[in-house]
C-alpha cells in the first residue's frame, strides 16, 4: 500500500472517531426530488444563518441539488435510524419509495421536511465549491422548524448511536 493511500485510510479511521449528528439532506424542484444521509454538515454563521453541507462529488444527486438551488437539512432523532439507512443507500428502498413513506411534509420553501426530526432547516444554496472528493454547499437558511422533544442520533465508529438528553438519562 502506498504511503499516500495509507495516510488517507488513517484519516478516514480518525474521522470515524469524530461523532457527528445524522441528517437527511433533501431537495425538490425543477431537477427533481432526492435526498441523502449526511454527517458532514456544520453551522457557519448565525448572521445570516448559514450551514455548510458536503456531498461526495461522485454522488448522482449533486446536479439535482445544484440545479434546484434549495435544500432542507433534517436533523434526525434517535428513532429515525432506519430512515437514515434508507437515504444512505443501505437498504433496497428506492429514492421514490423513500419519499412515499408517510413521514414527509412540504416546507415553506417547497422542500421535503421529515416529520418528527429534531430540526428542519430550509435554505438557498449560495455557493458550491469543489474540495478534493466532495462538493461543499454553502446554504443560507430561510426557514427553521424545531421539534419540542426527542433525542439525538449520531454516527460514531461507523455505526448509528442514540444520544439521550441528560434529563432523560437521569430518569
XYZ file of N, CA, C and O in Angstrom:
684
model
N 0.852 -1.176 0.000
C 0.000 0.000 0.000
C 0.898 1.240 0.000
O 1.849 1.331 0.759
N 0.539 2.199 -0.836
C 1.336 3.423 -0.912
C 1.175 4.235 0.368
O 0.178 4.127 1.087
N 2.158 5.079 0.626
C 2.116 5.909 1.826
C 0.927 6.877 1.773
O 0.262 7.112 2.785
N 0.642 7.396 0.569
C -0.485 8.318 0.410
C -1.813 7.607 0.706
O -2.685 8.149 1.391
N -1.966 6.390 0.211
C -3.184 5.618 0.442
C -3.332 5.257 1.928
O -4.425 5.327 2.487
N -2.225 4.900 2.556
C -2.253 4.583 3.985
C -2.641 5.821 4.802
O -3.433 5.728 5.741
N -2.113 6.957 4.411
C -2.438 8.212 5.103
C -3.936 8.518 4.969
O -4.587 8.915 5.936
N -4.485 8.308 3.766
C -5.914 8.541 3.522
C -6.759 7.610 4.394
O -7.741 8.036 5.006
N -6.383 6.340 4.477
C -7.126 5.375 5.293
C -7.040 5.712 6.786
O -8.030 5.585 7.516
N -5.880 6.152 7.230
C -5.731 6.554 8.642
C -6.585 7.786 8.945
O -7.184 7.886 10.011
N -6.671 8.691 7.981
C -7.521 9.866 8.150
C -8.982 9.441 8.278
O -9.706 9.917 9.159
N -9.415 8.517 7.422
C -10.796 8.024 7.488
C -11.065 7.352 8.834
O -12.138 7.535 9.417
N -10.119 6.579 9.338
C -10.270 5.949 10.652
C -10.351 6.997 11.759
O -11.145 6.864 12.695
N -9.542 8.031 11.649
C -9.584 9.104 12.646
C -10.937 9.816 12.612
O -11.525 10.111 13.661
N -11.462 10.062 11.419
C -12.754 10.739 11.286
C -13.902 9.858 11.789
O -14.942 10.373 12.213
N -13.724 8.539 11.784
C -14.740 7.639 12.340
C -14.869 7.851 13.844
O -15.883 7.496 14.446
N -13.854 8.428 14.455
C -13.887 8.725 15.889
C -14.519 10.086 16.178
O -14.702 10.449 17.336
N -14.846 10.829 15.148
C -15.457 12.140 15.297
C -16.977 11.963 15.241
O -17.553 11.802 14.177
N -17.608 11.948 16.419
C -19.066 11.807 16.476
C -19.718 12.925 15.684
O -19.309 14.078 15.777
N -20.755 12.575 14.919
C -21.425 13.587 14.111
C -22.923 13.344 14.101
O -23.379 12.197 14.061
N -23.687 14.435 14.136
C -25.132 14.346 14.023
C -25.489 13.749 12.669
O -24.807 13.985 11.670
N -26.568 12.976 12.647
C -27.037 12.360 11.404
C -28.170 13.214 10.840
O -29.112 13.565 11.556
N -28.049 13.546 9.566
C -29.006 14.406 8.877
C -29.433 13.756 7.571
O -28.654 13.005 6.965
N -30.634 14.069 7.135
C -31.031 13.748 5.765
C -31.194 15.085 5.065
O -31.988 15.929 5.486
N -30.401 15.273 4.014
C -30.443 16.499 3.230
C -31.308 16.209 2.005
O -31.049 15.253 1.272
N -32.351 17.017 1.808
C -33.303 16.786 0.728
C -33.392 18.002 -0.178
O -33.042 19.121 0.218
N -33.865 17.771 -1.379
C -34.146 18.861 -2.306
C -35.309 18.469 -3.195
O -35.542 17.286 -3.445
N -36.026 19.478 -3.653
C -37.127 19.271 -4.597
C -37.222 20.517 -5.457
O -37.093 21.640 -4.957
N -37.417 20.313 -6.755
C -37.504 21.450 -7.667
C -37.509 20.985 -9.100
O -37.796 19.816 -9.379
N -37.139 21.874 -10.021
C -37.182 21.558 -11.457
C -36.345 20.337 -11.839
O -36.685 19.621 -12.781
N -35.258 20.073 -11.113
C -34.380 18.940 -11.444
C -34.860 17.638 -10.811
O -34.260 16.586 -11.035
N -35.915 17.704 -10.003
C -36.437 16.501 -9.366
C -36.318 16.561 -7.855
O -36.030 17.614 -7.277
N -36.543 15.415 -7.241
C -36.521 15.307 -5.783
C -35.565 14.191 -5.397
O -35.583 13.107 -5.977
N -34.719 14.471 -4.403
C -33.806 13.451 -3.913
C -33.364 13.811 -2.503
O -33.662 14.895 -1.996
N -32.655 12.898 -1.882
C -32.136 13.135 -0.552
C -30.986 12.199 -0.264
O -30.825 11.170 -0.929
N -30.196 12.561 0.722
C -29.013 11.779 1.067
C -28.745 11.924 2.563
O -28.966 12.989 3.142
N -28.294 10.844 3.183
C -27.878 10.908 4.573
C -26.503 11.551 4.617
O -25.624 11.186 3.844
N -26.341 12.512 5.525
C -25.072 13.241 5.600
C -24.709 13.548 7.046
O -25.566 13.906 7.843
N -23.432 13.394 7.354
C -22.909 13.817 8.649
C -21.988 15.023 8.496
O -21.681 15.676 9.483
N -21.566 15.306 7.271
C -20.676 16.445 7.025
C -21.513 17.705 6.844
O -21.641 18.263 5.757
N -22.141 18.137 7.949
C -22.988 19.317 7.994
C -22.548 20.122 9.210
O -22.394 19.568 10.297
N -22.346 21.409 9.030
C -21.994 22.222 10.205
C -22.457 23.661 10.005
O -22.636 24.125 8.879
N -22.657 24.334 11.135
C -23.037 25.738 11.072
C -21.819 26.554 10.654
O -20.685 26.206 10.956
N -22.089 27.647 9.951
C -21.025 28.544 9.510
C -21.126 29.861 10.267
O -20.151 30.333 10.834
N -22.318 30.439 10.279
C -22.536 31.710 10.956
C -24.019 31.849 11.265
O -24.850 31.210 10.615
N -24.352 32.701 12.245
C -25.765 32.947 12.529
C -26.260 34.248 11.905
O -27.431 34.575 11.982
N -25.355 35.000 11.272
C -25.731 36.252 10.630
C -25.076 36.344 9.258
O -23.913 36.737 9.187
N -25.708 35.977 8.165
C -27.017 35.344 8.125
C -26.896 33.866 8.521
O -25.820 33.269 8.347
N -27.981 33.261 9.022
C -27.917 31.841 9.398
C -27.485 31.005 8.196
O -28.136 31.042 7.150
N -26.365 30.304 8.341
C -25.803 29.545 7.217
C -25.228 28.218 7.680
O -24.683 28.123 8.777
N -25.345 27.230 6.797
C -24.777 25.909 7.031
C -23.854 25.549 5.881
O -24.011 26.043 4.760
N -22.921 24.637 6.157
C -22.104 24.018 5.125
C -22.511 22.556 5.062
O -22.625 21.894 6.097
N -22.760 22.065 3.858
C -23.119 20.671 3.628
C -22.147 20.119 2.599
O -21.970 20.711 1.533
N -21.511 18.986 2.918
C -20.566 18.369 1.989
C -21.126 17.049 1.477
O -21.590 16.220 2.258
N -21.071 16.878 0.153
C -21.574 15.669 -0.505
C -20.498 15.169 -1.463
O -19.911 15.958 -2.212
N -20.277 13.870 -1.446
C -19.270 13.275 -2.321
C -19.521 13.688 -3.767
O -20.656 13.639 -4.247
N -18.475 14.091 -4.431
C -18.571 14.570 -5.805
C -19.120 13.504 -6.747
O -19.736 13.812 -7.757
N -18.908 12.224 -6.424
C -19.394 11.133 -7.267
C -20.888 10.874 -7.123
O -21.448 10.085 -7.874
N -21.535 11.510 -6.160
C -22.966 11.306 -5.959
C -23.754 11.823 -7.157
O -23.570 12.964 -7.590
N -24.667 10.991 -7.643
C -25.533 11.387 -8.761
C -26.500 12.483 -8.353
O -27.171 13.073 -9.206
N -26.573 12.790 -7.066
C -27.514 13.794 -6.583
C -26.979 15.223 -6.688
O -27.753 16.178 -6.619
N -25.684 15.395 -6.869
C -25.115 16.741 -6.940
C -25.772 17.624 -7.999
O -26.138 18.763 -7.691
N -25.966 17.137 -9.229
C -26.613 18.009 -10.226
C -28.032 18.425 -9.808
O -28.464 19.537 -10.100
N -28.741 17.541 -9.092
C -30.099 17.851 -8.653
C -30.054 18.953 -7.595
O -30.788 19.947 -7.682
N -29.181 18.816 -6.597
C -29.040 19.846 -5.564
C -28.645 21.184 -6.192
O -29.188 22.228 -5.840
N -27.709 21.146 -7.135
C -27.215 22.390 -7.729
C -28.267 23.069 -8.589
O -28.456 24.285 -8.502
N -28.979 22.302 -9.422
C -29.987 22.917 -10.289
C -31.180 23.431 -9.484
O -31.698 24.507 -9.761
N -31.603 22.682 -8.465
C -32.739 23.132 -7.649
C -32.384 24.376 -6.841
O -33.227 25.236 -6.624
N -31.145 24.457 -6.367
C -30.695 25.647 -5.658
C -31.275 25.834 -4.266
O -31.027 26.845 -3.618
N -32.047 24.871 -3.812
C -32.625 24.897 -2.468
C -32.506 23.512 -1.870
O -32.506 22.516 -2.587
N -32.475 23.479 -0.535
C -32.420 22.179 0.133
C -32.928 22.314 1.558
O -33.160 23.414 2.046
N -33.108 21.171 2.196
C -33.522 21.135 3.589
C -32.622 20.160 4.334
O -32.430 19.028 3.887
N -32.067 20.598 5.440
C -31.284 19.727 6.323
C -32.224 19.299 7.452
O -32.698 20.130 8.213
N -32.502 17.993 7.501
C -33.362 17.411 8.524
C -32.473 16.723 9.546
O -31.807 15.727 9.231
N -32.423 17.252 10.764
C -31.588 16.704 11.837
C -32.383 15.571 12.497
O -33.434 15.806 13.091
N -31.880 14.347 12.388
C -32.649 13.179 12.806
C -32.675 12.969 14.310
O -31.716 13.277 15.015
N -33.792 12.401 14.766
C -33.886 11.986 16.163
C -33.490 10.516 16.273
O -33.321 9.826 15.262
N -33.364 10.035 17.491
C -32.842 8.688 17.736
C -33.739 7.576 17.192
O -33.284 6.449 17.042
N -34.988 7.869 16.862
C -35.898 6.851 16.333
C -35.909 6.806 14.809
O -36.646 6.025 14.225
N -35.095 7.617 14.160
C -35.119 7.714 12.700
C -33.922 7.040 12.025
O -33.599 7.331 10.882
N -33.313 6.098 12.718
C -32.150 5.400 12.152
C -32.494 4.685 10.849
O -31.699 4.712 9.897
N -33.656 4.033 10.772
C -33.998 3.309 9.541
C -34.125 4.273 8.368
O -33.700 3.963 7.258
N -34.664 5.444 8.601
C -34.754 6.446 7.537
C -33.340 6.852 7.096
O -33.067 6.992 5.902
N -32.436 7.001 8.057
C -31.038 7.323 7.724
C -30.440 6.218 6.864
O -29.727 6.496 5.887
N -30.728 4.979 7.198
C -30.214 3.840 6.420
C -30.789 3.845 4.995
O -30.067 3.587 4.036
N -32.082 4.155 4.859
C -32.686 4.227 3.526
C -31.962 5.261 2.669
O -31.573 4.979 1.531
N -31.767 6.462 3.224
C -31.181 7.553 2.445
C -29.667 7.437 2.302
O -29.072 8.161 1.513
N -29.055 6.521 3.046
C -27.624 6.243 2.871
C -27.422 5.124 1.847
O -26.289 4.741 1.562
N -28.518 4.584 1.320
C -28.415 3.502 0.339
C -28.085 2.160 0.975
O -27.603 1.252 0.308
N -28.350 2.006 2.271
C -28.054 0.758 2.987
C -29.194 -0.258 2.878
O -29.074 -1.364 3.385
N -30.300 0.142 2.242
C -31.448 -0.751 2.079
C -31.802 -0.816 0.595
O -31.230 -0.099 -0.219
N -32.768 -1.636 0.266
C -33.210 -1.768 -1.130
C -34.360 -0.824 -1.479
O -34.993 -0.975 -2.513
N -34.635 0.146 -0.613
C -35.731 1.081 -0.837
C -35.279 2.143 -1.846
O -34.269 2.818 -1.623
N -36.028 2.271 -2.944
C -35.662 3.230 -3.992
C -35.900 4.658 -3.519
O -36.617 4.906 -2.546
N -35.320 5.617 -4.249
C -35.485 7.028 -3.895
C -36.963 7.395 -3.890
O -37.450 8.059 -2.972
N -37.690 6.970 -4.911
C -39.117 7.280 -4.989
C -39.863 6.693 -3.790
O -40.701 7.365 -3.185
N -39.558 5.446 -3.435
C -40.217 4.797 -2.291
C -39.885 5.494 -0.975
O -40.725 5.562 -0.078
N -38.685 6.013 -0.844
C -38.286 6.710 0.390
C -39.201 7.888 0.655
O -39.589 8.147 1.794
N -39.560 8.615 -0.406
C -40.408 9.788 -0.247
C -41.888 9.440 -0.171
O -42.705 10.301 0.150
N -42.255 8.187 -0.454
C -43.651 7.761 -0.315
C -43.988 7.400 1.123
O -45.159 7.273 1.469
N -42.967 7.225 1.960
C -43.207 6.929 3.368
C -43.977 8.103 3.969
O -43.786 9.256 3.582
N -44.829 7.815 4.935
C -45.781 8.802 5.460
C -45.145 9.843 6.374
O -45.847 10.505 7.112
N -43.852 10.000 6.344
C -43.196 10.887 7.293
C -42.749 12.210 6.690
O -42.019 12.967 7.309
N -43.207 12.509 5.482
C -42.754 13.710 4.793
C -43.848 14.759 4.707
O -45.017 14.443 4.578
N -43.439 16.001 4.765
C -44.319 17.129 4.508
C -43.514 18.131 3.693
O -42.291 18.024 3.591
N -44.190 19.100 3.119
C -43.513 20.107 2.304
C -43.320 21.366 3.132
O -44.259 21.871 3.739
N -42.095 21.861 3.152
C -41.765 23.061 3.910
C -42.140 24.333 3.174
O -42.597 24.304 2.026
N -41.929 25.462 3.833
C -42.281 26.774 3.295
C -41.581 27.071 1.968
O -42.125 27.768 1.117
N -40.374 26.549 1.782
C -39.638 26.763 0.530
C -39.858 25.623 -0.465
O -39.141 25.506 -1.456
N -40.837 24.755 -0.178
C -41.155 23.660 -1.087
C -40.237 22.453 -0.962
O -40.241 21.587 -1.829
N -39.463 22.389 0.113
C -38.506 21.300 0.281
C -39.085 20.180 1.156
O -39.881 20.437 2.056
N -38.678 18.935 0.896
C -39.160 17.820 1.713
C -38.632 17.931 3.145
O -37.427 17.976 3.376
N -39.576 18.004 4.090
C -39.241 18.083 5.510
C -39.710 16.803 6.196
O -40.853 16.385 6.017
N -38.838 16.214 6.978
C -39.133 14.980 7.685
C -39.849 15.292 8.995
O -39.315 16.021 9.843
N -41.055 14.756 9.135
C -41.804 14.943 10.385
C -41.020 14.339 11.541
O -40.347 13.325 11.383
N -41.126 14.935 12.700
C -40.540 14.446 13.949
C -39.016 14.534 13.998
O -38.407 14.011 14.923
N -38.390 15.162 13.008
C -36.947 15.378 13.114
C -36.719 16.428 14.203
O -37.633 17.168 14.571
N -35.511 16.486 14.726
C -35.208 17.457 15.777
C -35.280 18.886 15.251
O -35.696 19.800 15.963
N -34.858 19.060 14.020
C -34.918 20.365 13.361
C -34.923 20.144 11.859
O -34.351 19.173 11.363
N -35.592 21.033 11.153
C -35.548 21.058 9.690
C -35.203 22.475 9.288
O -35.874 23.432 9.700
N -34.137 22.613 8.520
C -33.634 23.928 8.127
C -33.652 24.022 6.607
O -32.868 23.363 5.928
N -34.555 24.843 6.078
C -34.653 25.034 4.640
C -33.844 26.251 4.230
O -33.871 27.277 4.917
N -33.159 26.127 3.105
C -32.367 27.259 2.671
C -32.059 27.268 1.194
O -32.394 26.336 0.461
N -31.388 28.331 0.807
C -30.972 28.528 -0.575
C -29.469 28.339 -0.683
O -28.710 28.866 0.139
N -29.054 27.593 -1.694
C -27.632 27.377 -1.941
C -27.055 28.678 -2.490
O -27.516 29.198 -3.505
N -26.060 29.227 -1.788
C -25.455 30.486 -2.220
C -24.098 30.288 -2.876
O -23.614 31.165 -3.579
N -23.488 29.116 -2.616
C -22.161 28.861 -3.193
C -21.923 27.355 -3.215
O -22.321 26.642 -2.301
N -21.265 26.875 -4.270
C -20.843 25.480 -4.369
C -19.366 25.494 -4.726
O -18.955 26.186 -5.657
N -18.592 24.753 -3.962
C -17.151 24.700 -4.218
C -16.686 23.252 -4.181
O -17.107 22.475 -3.327
N -15.817 22.890 -5.110
C -15.232 21.549 -5.129
C -13.974 21.548 -4.284
O -13.084 22.375 -4.477
N -13.929 20.614 -3.333
C -12.743 20.445 -2.499
C -12.436 18.956 -2.451
O -13.209 18.175 -1.885
N -11.340 18.560 -3.059
C -10.961 17.144 -3.067
C -12.059 16.292 -3.668
O -12.490 16.519 -4.784
N -12.543 15.322 -2.895
C -13.543 14.376 -3.374
C -14.979 14.857 -3.176
O -15.917 14.138 -3.501
N -15.162 16.053 -2.633
C -16.505 16.497 -2.273
C -16.895 17.851 -2.866
O -16.028 18.649 -3.220
N -18.211 18.056 -2.934
C -18.786 19.349 -3.255
C -19.207 19.955 -1.924
O -19.883 19.296 -1.129
N -18.826 21.184 -1.687
C -19.201 21.888 -0.469
C -20.275 22.910 -0.834
O -20.074 23.767 -1.692
N -21.424 22.787 -0.182
C -22.543 23.693 -0.406
C -22.641 24.666 0.762
O -22.706 24.244 1.910
N -22.651 25.943 0.464
C -22.923 26.958 1.469
C -24.395 27.308 1.302
O -24.847 27.654 0.202
N -25.152 27.174 2.400
C -26.602 27.314 2.338
C -27.061 28.385 3.314
O -26.777 28.297 4.516
N -27.754 29.404 2.809
C -28.333 30.420 3.677
C -29.718 29.939 4.101
O -30.590 29.702 3.270
N -29.891 29.777 5.412
C -31.126 29.219 5.967
C -32.209 30.287 6.004
O -32.015 31.376 6.546
N -33.376 29.956 5.440
C -34.504 30.890 5.346
C -35.664 30.499 6.250
O -36.466 31.344 6.633
N -35.786 29.200 6.562
C -36.924 28.715 7.339
C -36.445 27.622 8.287
O -35.717 26.716 7.867
N -36.849 27.694 9.560
C -36.411 26.726 10.570
C -37.633 26.185 11.298
O -38.476 26.950 11.767
N -37.710 24.856 11.388
C -38.748 24.194 12.168
C -38.048 23.373 13.240
O -37.165 22.575 12.926
N -38.437 23.592 14.501
C -37.829 22.873 15.624
C -38.846 21.936 16.261
O -40.029 22.261 16.352
N -38.370 20.798 16.749
C -39.204 19.846 17.462
C -39.175 20.169 18.954
O -38.185 20.697 19.457
N -40.238 19.842 19.639
C -40.303 20.083 21.076
C -39.532 19.040 21.881
O -39.129 19.295 23.006
N -39.347 17.863 21.329
C -38.697 16.812 22.102
C -37.910 15.871 21.221
O -37.775 16.077 20.024
N -37.417 14.834 21.859
C -36.663 13.827 21.127
C -35.203 13.826 21.528
O -34.700 14.780 22.122
N -34.559 12.759 21.193
C -33.138 12.578 21.480
C -32.383 12.553 20.157
O -32.968 12.371 19.098
N -31.071 12.704 20.233
C -30.262 12.793 19.035
C -29.864 11.447 18.452
O -29.986 10.399 19.092
N -29.391 11.489 17.221
C -28.833 10.327 16.536
C -27.477 10.748 15.990
O -27.381 11.739 15.262
N -26.438 10.016 16.370
C -25.094 10.322 15.879
C -24.526 9.124 15.137
O -25.012 7.994 15.270
N -23.487 9.392 14.366
C -22.724 8.361 13.679
C -21.334 8.384 14.291
O -20.667 9.422 14.308
N -20.916 7.246 14.861
C -19.632 7.143 15.572
C -19.081 5.748 15.359
O -19.798 4.765 15.517
N -17.810 5.671 14.973
C -17.142 4.382 14.717
C -17.927 3.539 13.712
O -18.128 2.346 13.887
N -18.429 4.225 12.675
C -19.129 3.606 11.547
C -20.441 2.921 11.932
O -20.880 1.975 11.292
N -21.086 3.428 12.995
C -22.389 2.921 13.418
C -23.253 4.068 13.932
O -22.739 5.080 14.389
N -24.558 3.856 13.877
C -25.514 4.809 14.422
C -25.665 4.567 15.919
O -25.669 3.413 16.371
N -25.815 5.656 16.685
C -25.978 5.565 18.138
C -26.954 6.642 18.600
O -26.867 7.789 18.147
N -27.861 6.299 19.547
C -28.731 7.327 20.108
C -27.953 8.177 21.110
O -27.016 7.700 21.748
N -28.353 9.418 21.222
C -27.790 10.317 22.229
C -28.961 10.815 23.049
O -29.845 11.496 22.543
N -28.972 10.440 24.329
C -30.083 10.807 25.190
C -29.861 12.168 25.822
O -28.745 12.497 26.217
N -30.929 12.923 25.909
C -30.893 14.199 26.620
C -30.569 13.905 28.077
O -31.028 12.908 28.642
N -29.783 14.716 28.723
C -29.307 14.459 30.086
C -30.454 14.190 31.048
O -30.373 13.299 31.883
N -31.536 14.938 30.970
C -32.656 14.753 31.875
C -33.282 13.365 31.720
O -33.670 12.735 32.676
N -33.374 12.874 30.476
C -33.945 11.546 30.230
C -32.991 10.471 30.742
O -33.428 9.439 31.268
N -31.707 10.697 30.603
C -30.722 9.715 31.070
C -30.745 9.588 32.589
O -30.499 8.503 33.133
N -31.050 10.677 33.276
C -31.079 10.654 34.743
C -32.354 10.019 35.287
O -32.386 9.561 36.427
N -33.399 9.986 34.470
C -34.708 9.466 34.937
C -34.709 7.962 35.094
O -33.965 7.213 34.612
